[in-house]
């Protein structure tokens, strides 16, 4: 090898990556651009979208999906799925509703019991996945059907109906409502407490992913499980922690919904697990694991929240929302694939 050739090789290895390539490599870039486009479109095409009431409405909607999307994104980065997350939101609300209104259990204790049960189910999902080697898609799909059946059958067996009402009359309801169902005024808007939870959890998840050893482990187990074990990553603990995080987020969303409207249906959350996954994918998460962003997932939820309410404000047929979701998912996958290839070619 000549000196000139050696110099060229060294220069190729140490050359600086352009700012554009660095930007393209961020998984949340596509979601940020899409969110901006949707925001501008509905702001210009509807009168209600930018009013204080309008903003608070789509932010609230986005926050409930965003909390779950962030947790699901962490799990997807870790290489797994949880199809029981939607049903779990209804399960936790029903647990609190049943044992307080029917059995008179203290409401704070009921909230804690619901959390413990949710975390136990999440840990159980992880244990079955890790011990059997079955795909988490199959395991959590089974859990989804179990929870769906239990939610309907047990609620009807105990209460005679498929809904829990009258929560506002339970002793201590207003105290717990401060944490999960309150709101405050800001710039003329009524800001629900769920929006604060959403922002805090998205920031916390981002910090964990980018600044902690646990975050490195999450990326590692999602990308290369065998290699992770070989270098000492506690794969079992990481996977259990991720499933429990998703279950804990479902509990939180269940409490936010329950204490906001003081009622819960046995069908609450059914079908929303796919929306959480779509938000995470739109935010840059790969279905193969090892790549993604908590901020991106939060932006994906923001896109969904804005579109959900924007369609209403624009007086469109609400059935277009499902078509939009499918198109958004396919487009996000194609854009993420293209951007990553382009970034790889230019690096």
Coordinates of C-alpha atoms in Angstrom, one line a residue:
X1 CA 0.0 0.0 0.0
X2 CA 1.4 3.4 -1.0
X3 CA 1.6 6.3 1.3
X4 CA -1.1 8.1 -0.7
X5 CA -3.4 5.1 -0.5
X6 CA -2.9 4.8 3.3
X7 CA -3.6 8.5 3.8
X8 CA -6.8 8.2 1.8
X9 CA -7.9 5.2 3.9
X10 CA -7.2 7.1 7.1
X11 CA -9.0 10.2 5.8
X12 CA -12.0 8.0 5.0
X13 CA -12.1 6.6 8.5
X14 CA -11.7 9.9 10.4
X15 CA -13.8 12.1 8.1
X16 CA -16.5 14.0 9.9
X17 CA -20.1 13.0 9.4
X18 CA -22.2 15.8 7.9
X19 CA -24.8 17.5 10.0
X20 CA -27.5 16.3 7.5
X21 CA -26.5 12.7 7.9
X22 CA -26.5 13.0 11.7
X23 CA -29.9 14.5 11.5
X24 CA -31.2 11.8 9.2
X25 CA -29.9 9.2 11.6
X26 CA -32.2 10.4 14.3
X27 CA -35.3 8.1 14.4
X28 CA -37.7 10.9 15.4
X29 CA -37.0 13.2 12.5
X30 CA -39.7 11.8 10.2
X31 CA -42.3 12.0 12.9
X32 CA -41.3 15.6 13.7
X33 CA -41.7 16.7 10.0
X34 CA -45.1 14.8 9.8
X35 CA -46.3 16.4 13.0
X36 CA -45.4 19.9 11.7
X37 CA -47.2 19.3 8.4
X38 CA -50.4 18.0 10.1
X39 CA -50.3 20.9 12.5
X40 CA -50.0 23.5 9.8
X41 CA -52.7 21.8 7.6
X42 CA -55.4 21.6 10.3
X43 CA -54.5 25.0 11.7
X44 CA -55.1 26.5 8.2
X45 CA -58.1 24.5 7.2
X46 CA -60.2 24.6 10.4
X47 CA -61.2 27.4 12.8
X48 CA -61.4 25.4 16.0
X49 CA -58.0 23.6 15.8
X50 CA -55.9 26.5 17.2
X51 CA -58.4 27.7 19.7
X52 CA -57.6 27.1 23.4
X53 CA -60.4 24.5 23.7
X54 CA -59.2 22.9 20.5
X55 CA -55.6 22.7 21.5
X56 CA -56.4 21.3 24.9
X57 CA -58.6 18.6 23.3
X58 CA -56.1 17.2 20.9
X59 CA -53.3 17.4 23.4
X60 CA -55.4 15.5 25.9
X61 CA -56.1 12.8 23.3
X62 CA -52.5 12.6 22.3
X63 CA -51.3 12.3 25.9
X64 CA -53.3 9.2 26.7
X65 CA -51.9 7.5 23.6
X66 CA -48.5 9.1 24.1
X67 CA -47.9 7.6 27.5
X68 CA -48.6 4.1 26.2
X69 CA -46.7 4.7 22.9
X70 CA -43.5 5.7 24.9
X71 CA -43.7 2.5 27.0
X72 CA -44.4 0.4 23.9
X73 CA -41.5 2.1 22.1
X74 CA -39.1 1.0 24.8
X75 CA -40.4 -2.5 24.6
X76 CA -40.1 -2.5 20.8
X77 CA -36.5 -1.2 21.0
X78 CA -35.9 -4.1 23.3
X79 CA -37.2 -6.4 20.5
X80 CA -40.6 -7.3 21.9
X81 CA -44.3 -6.6 21.5
X82 CA -47.2 -6.3 23.9
X83 CA -50.6 -6.8 22.4
X84 CA -52.3 -6.9 25.8
X85 CA -51.5 -3.3 26.6
X86 CA -54.8 -1.9 25.4
X87 CA -56.9 -4.4 27.3
X88 CA -54.7 -3.8 30.4
X89 CA -55.8 -0.2 30.6
X90 CA -59.4 -1.3 31.0
X91 CA -58.5 -4.1 33.4
X92 CA -56.8 -1.8 35.8
X93 CA -59.7 0.7 35.8
X94 CA -62.2 -2.2 36.3
X95 CA -60.2 -3.5 39.2
X96 CA -60.4 -0.2 41.0
X97 CA -64.0 0.3 40.1
X98 CA -65.2 -3.1 41.2
X99 CA -63.4 -3.4 44.5
X100 CA -64.3 0.1 45.6
X101 CA -67.9 0.4 44.5
X102 CA -68.9 -3.3 45.2
X103 CA -66.6 -4.3 48.2
X104 CA -65.9 -0.9 49.8
X105 CA -62.1 -1.2 49.7
X106 CA -60.2 2.0 50.3
X107 CA -59.6 3.8 47.0
X108 CA -55.9 4.4 47.6
X109 CA -55.4 0.7 48.4
X110 CA -57.5 -0.2 45.3
X111 CA -55.2 1.9 43.1
X112 CA -52.2 0.1 44.5
X113 CA -53.7 -3.3 44.1
X114 CA -54.5 -2.5 40.4
X115 CA -50.8 -1.5 39.9
X116 CA -49.5 -4.7 41.6
X117 CA -51.7 -6.9 39.4
X118 CA -50.7 -5.0 36.3
X119 CA -47.0 -5.4 37.0
X120 CA -47.5 -9.1 37.9
X121 CA -49.2 -9.7 34.5
X122 CA -46.4 -7.8 32.7
X123 CA -43.8 -9.9 34.5
X124 CA -45.7 -13.0 33.7
X125 CA -45.7 -12.1 30.0
X126 CA -41.9 -11.6 30.1
X127 CA -41.3 -14.9 32.0
X128 CA -43.3 -17.0 29.5
X129 CA -41.6 -15.3 26.6
X130 CA -38.1 -15.8 28.0
X131 CA -38.5 -19.3 29.3
X132 CA -40.4 -20.8 26.3
X133 CA -38.8 -18.8 23.5
X134 CA -42.2 -18.1 22.1
X135 CA -42.7 -14.9 20.2
X136 CA -44.0 -12.1 22.4
X137 CA -46.6 -11.4 19.7
X138 CA -48.2 -14.8 20.4
X139 CA -47.9 -14.7 24.2
X140 CA -49.3 -11.2 24.6
X141 CA -52.1 -12.0 22.1
X142 CA -53.1 -14.8 24.4
X143 CA -53.0 -12.4 27.3
X144 CA -55.1 -9.9 25.4
X145 CA -57.9 -12.5 24.9
X146 CA -57.7 -13.6 28.5
X147 CA -58.0 -10.1 29.8
X148 CA -60.8 -9.2 27.3
X149 CA -62.8 -12.2 28.5
X150 CA -62.2 -11.6 32.2
X151 CA -63.0 -7.9 31.9
X152 CA -66.4 -8.7 30.4
X153 CA -67.3 -11.9 32.3
X154 CA -66.2 -10.9 35.8
X155 CA -67.5 -7.4 35.6
X156 CA -70.9 -8.7 34.5
X157 CA -70.8 -11.5 37.1
X158 CA -70.2 -9.1 40.0
X159 CA -72.1 -6.0 39.0
X160 CA -74.7 -7.4 36.5
X161 CA -73.5 -4.9 33.9
X162 CA -70.4 -4.4 31.7
X163 CA -69.6 -1.0 33.1
X164 CA -68.6 0.6 36.4
X165 CA -70.3 3.8 37.3
X166 CA -70.7 6.0 40.4
X167 CA -67.0 6.3 41.1
X168 CA -67.3 9.9 42.0
X169 CA -69.4 8.9 45.1
X170 CA -66.6 6.7 46.5
X171 CA -64.8 8.1 49.6
X172 CA -61.5 9.6 48.7
X173 CA -62.3 9.9 45.0
X174 CA -61.5 13.6 44.9
X175 CA -58.2 13.2 46.6
X176 CA -57.0 10.6 44.0
X177 CA -58.5 12.7 41.2
X178 CA -55.8 15.4 41.9
X179 CA -53.1 12.9 40.7
X180 CA -55.0 11.4 37.8
X181 CA -58.0 13.5 36.8
X182 CA -57.3 17.1 37.6
X183 CA -56.6 20.0 35.3
X184 CA -55.3 23.5 35.4
X185 CA -55.4 26.7 33.3
X186 CA -52.5 27.7 31.1
X187 CA -52.6 30.4 28.4
X188 CA -56.4 30.2 28.3
X189 CA -56.4 26.4 27.9
X190 CA -57.6 23.7 30.3
X191 CA -54.6 21.5 30.6
X192 CA -55.3 17.9 31.8
X193 CA -52.9 16.4 34.2
X194 CA -52.4 13.5 31.8
X195 CA -50.5 15.9 29.5
X196 CA -48.0 16.6 32.3
X197 CA -47.6 12.8 32.9
X198 CA -47.0 12.4 29.1
X199 CA -44.3 15.0 28.9
X200 CA -42.5 13.8 32.1
X201 CA -42.5 10.2 31.1
X202 CA -41.3 10.9 27.5
X203 CA -38.5 13.0 29.0
X204 CA -37.6 10.3 31.5
X205 CA -37.7 7.5 28.9
X206 CA -35.4 9.6 26.6
X207 CA -32.9 10.2 29.4
X208 CA -32.9 6.5 30.2
X209 CA -32.3 5.5 26.6
X210 CA -29.6 8.0 25.9
X211 CA -27.8 8.6 29.1
X212 CA -27.9 5.4 31.2
X213 CA -26.5 1.9 31.2
X214 CA -30.0 0.5 31.2
X215 CA -30.7 2.4 28.0
X216 CA -27.6 0.8 26.4
X217 CA -28.9 -2.6 27.5
X218 CA -32.3 -2.0 26.0
X219 CA -30.8 -1.3 22.6
X220 CA -28.5 -4.2 23.0
X221 CA -31.1 -6.9 23.8
X222 CA -33.3 -5.6 20.9
X223 CA -30.4 -5.7 18.4
X224 CA -28.4 -8.8 19.3
X225 CA -29.6 -10.9 22.2
X226 CA -26.9 -13.5 22.0
X227 CA -24.1 -11.0 21.9
X228 CA -25.7 -9.1 24.8
X229 CA -25.6 -12.2 26.9
X230 CA -22.0 -12.8 26.0
X231 CA -20.9 -9.4 27.2
X232 CA -22.8 -9.7 30.5
X233 CA -26.1 -7.9 29.8
X234 CA -28.8 -9.2 32.1
X235 CA -31.2 -10.0 29.3
X236 CA -33.9 -11.6 31.5
X237 CA -34.0 -8.6 33.9
X238 CA -34.1 -6.1 31.0
X239 CA -37.0 -7.9 29.3
X240 CA -39.0 -8.3 32.5
X241 CA -38.4 -4.6 33.3
X242 CA -39.7 -3.6 29.8
X243 CA -42.8 -5.7 30.0
X244 CA -43.5 -4.4 33.5
X245 CA -43.0 -0.8 32.2
X246 CA -45.6 -1.3 29.6
X247 CA -48.0 -2.8 32.1
X248 CA -47.3 0.1 34.5
X249 CA -48.0 2.6 31.7
X250 CA -51.3 0.8 31.0
X251 CA -52.2 1.1 34.7
X252 CA -51.4 4.8 34.6
X253 CA -53.6 5.4 31.5
X254 CA -56.4 3.3 33.1
X255 CA -56.2 5.6 36.2
X256 CA -56.1 8.7 34.1
X257 CA -59.3 7.7 32.2
X258 CA -61.1 6.4 35.3
X259 CA -60.6 9.5 37.4
X260 CA -61.3 11.9 34.6
X261 CA -64.7 10.5 33.6
X262 CA -65.4 8.5 36.8
X263 CA -66.6 5.5 34.8
X264 CA -65.1 2.6 32.9
X265 CA -66.4 0.1 30.4
X266 CA -65.4 -3.6 30.2
X267 CA -64.4 -2.9 26.6
X268 CA -62.1 0.0 27.4
X269 CA -58.8 -0.1 25.6
X270 CA -59.7 -3.0 23.3
X271 CA -58.1 -2.4 19.9
X272 CA -55.9 0.5 21.0
X273 CA -52.8 -1.7 21.3
X274 CA -52.3 -1.4 17.5
X275 CA -52.5 2.4 17.7
X276 CA -49.7 2.4 20.3
X277 CA -47.6 0.3 18.0
X278 CA -48.4 2.6 15.0
X279 CA -47.4 5.6 17.1
X280 CA -44.1 3.9 18.0
X281 CA -43.3 2.9 14.4
X282 CA -44.2 6.4 13.1
X283 CA -41.8 7.7 15.7
X284 CA -39.0 5.7 14.2
X285 CA -39.1 2.3 16.0
X286 CA -38.2 -0.7 13.9
X287 CA -40.3 -3.8 14.1
X288 CA -37.0 -5.8 14.3
X289 CA -35.9 -4.0 17.5
X290 CA -32.7 -2.3 18.5
X291 CA -33.6 1.1 17.0
X292 CA -36.1 3.8 18.0
X293 CA -36.8 6.8 20.1
X294 CA -39.1 7.7 23.0
X295 CA -39.5 11.2 21.7
X296 CA -40.4 9.8 18.3
X297 CA -43.1 7.7 19.9
X298 CA -44.5 10.8 21.7
X299 CA -44.5 12.7 18.4
X300 CA -46.3 9.7 16.8
X301 CA -49.0 10.0 19.4
X302 CA -49.2 13.8 18.8
X303 CA -49.8 13.1 15.1
X304 CA -52.6 10.7 16.0
X305 CA -54.1 13.1 18.5
X306 CA -54.0 16.0 16.1
X307 CA -55.5 13.9 13.3
X308 CA -58.2 12.4 15.5
X309 CA -59.5 15.8 16.5
X310 CA -58.6 17.6 13.3
X311 CA -60.9 15.3 11.3
X312 CA -63.7 16.2 13.7
X313 CA -63.0 19.9 13.4
X314 CA -62.8 19.6 9.6
X315 CA -66.2 17.8 9.7
X316 CA -64.9 14.8 7.7
X317 CA -66.3 11.3 7.8
X318 CA -64.6 9.9 10.9
X319 CA -64.1 6.6 9.0
X320 CA -61.2 8.2 7.2
X321 CA -59.2 8.0 10.4
X322 CA -58.6 4.3 10.0
X323 CA -57.5 4.8 6.4
X324 CA -55.1 7.5 7.6
X325 CA -53.6 5.2 10.2
X326 CA -52.9 2.5 7.7
X327 CA -51.4 4.9 5.2
X328 CA -49.4 6.6 8.0
X329 CA -48.0 3.2 9.2
X330 CA -46.9 2.1 5.7
X331 CA -45.4 5.5 4.8
X332 CA -43.5 5.6 8.1
X333 CA -42.0 2.2 7.5
X334 CA -41.0 3.2 3.9
X335 CA -39.6 6.6 5.0
X336 CA -37.6 5.1 7.9
X337 CA -36.1 2.5 5.5
X338 CA -35.2 5.1 2.9
X339 CA -33.7 7.5 5.4
X340 CA -31.6 4.9 7.1
X341 CA -30.3 3.6 3.8
X342 CA -29.5 7.2 2.6
X343 CA -27.7 8.0 5.9
X344 CA -25.7 4.8 5.7
X345 CA -24.7 5.6 2.1
X346 CA -23.5 9.1 3.0
X347 CA -21.7 8.2 6.2

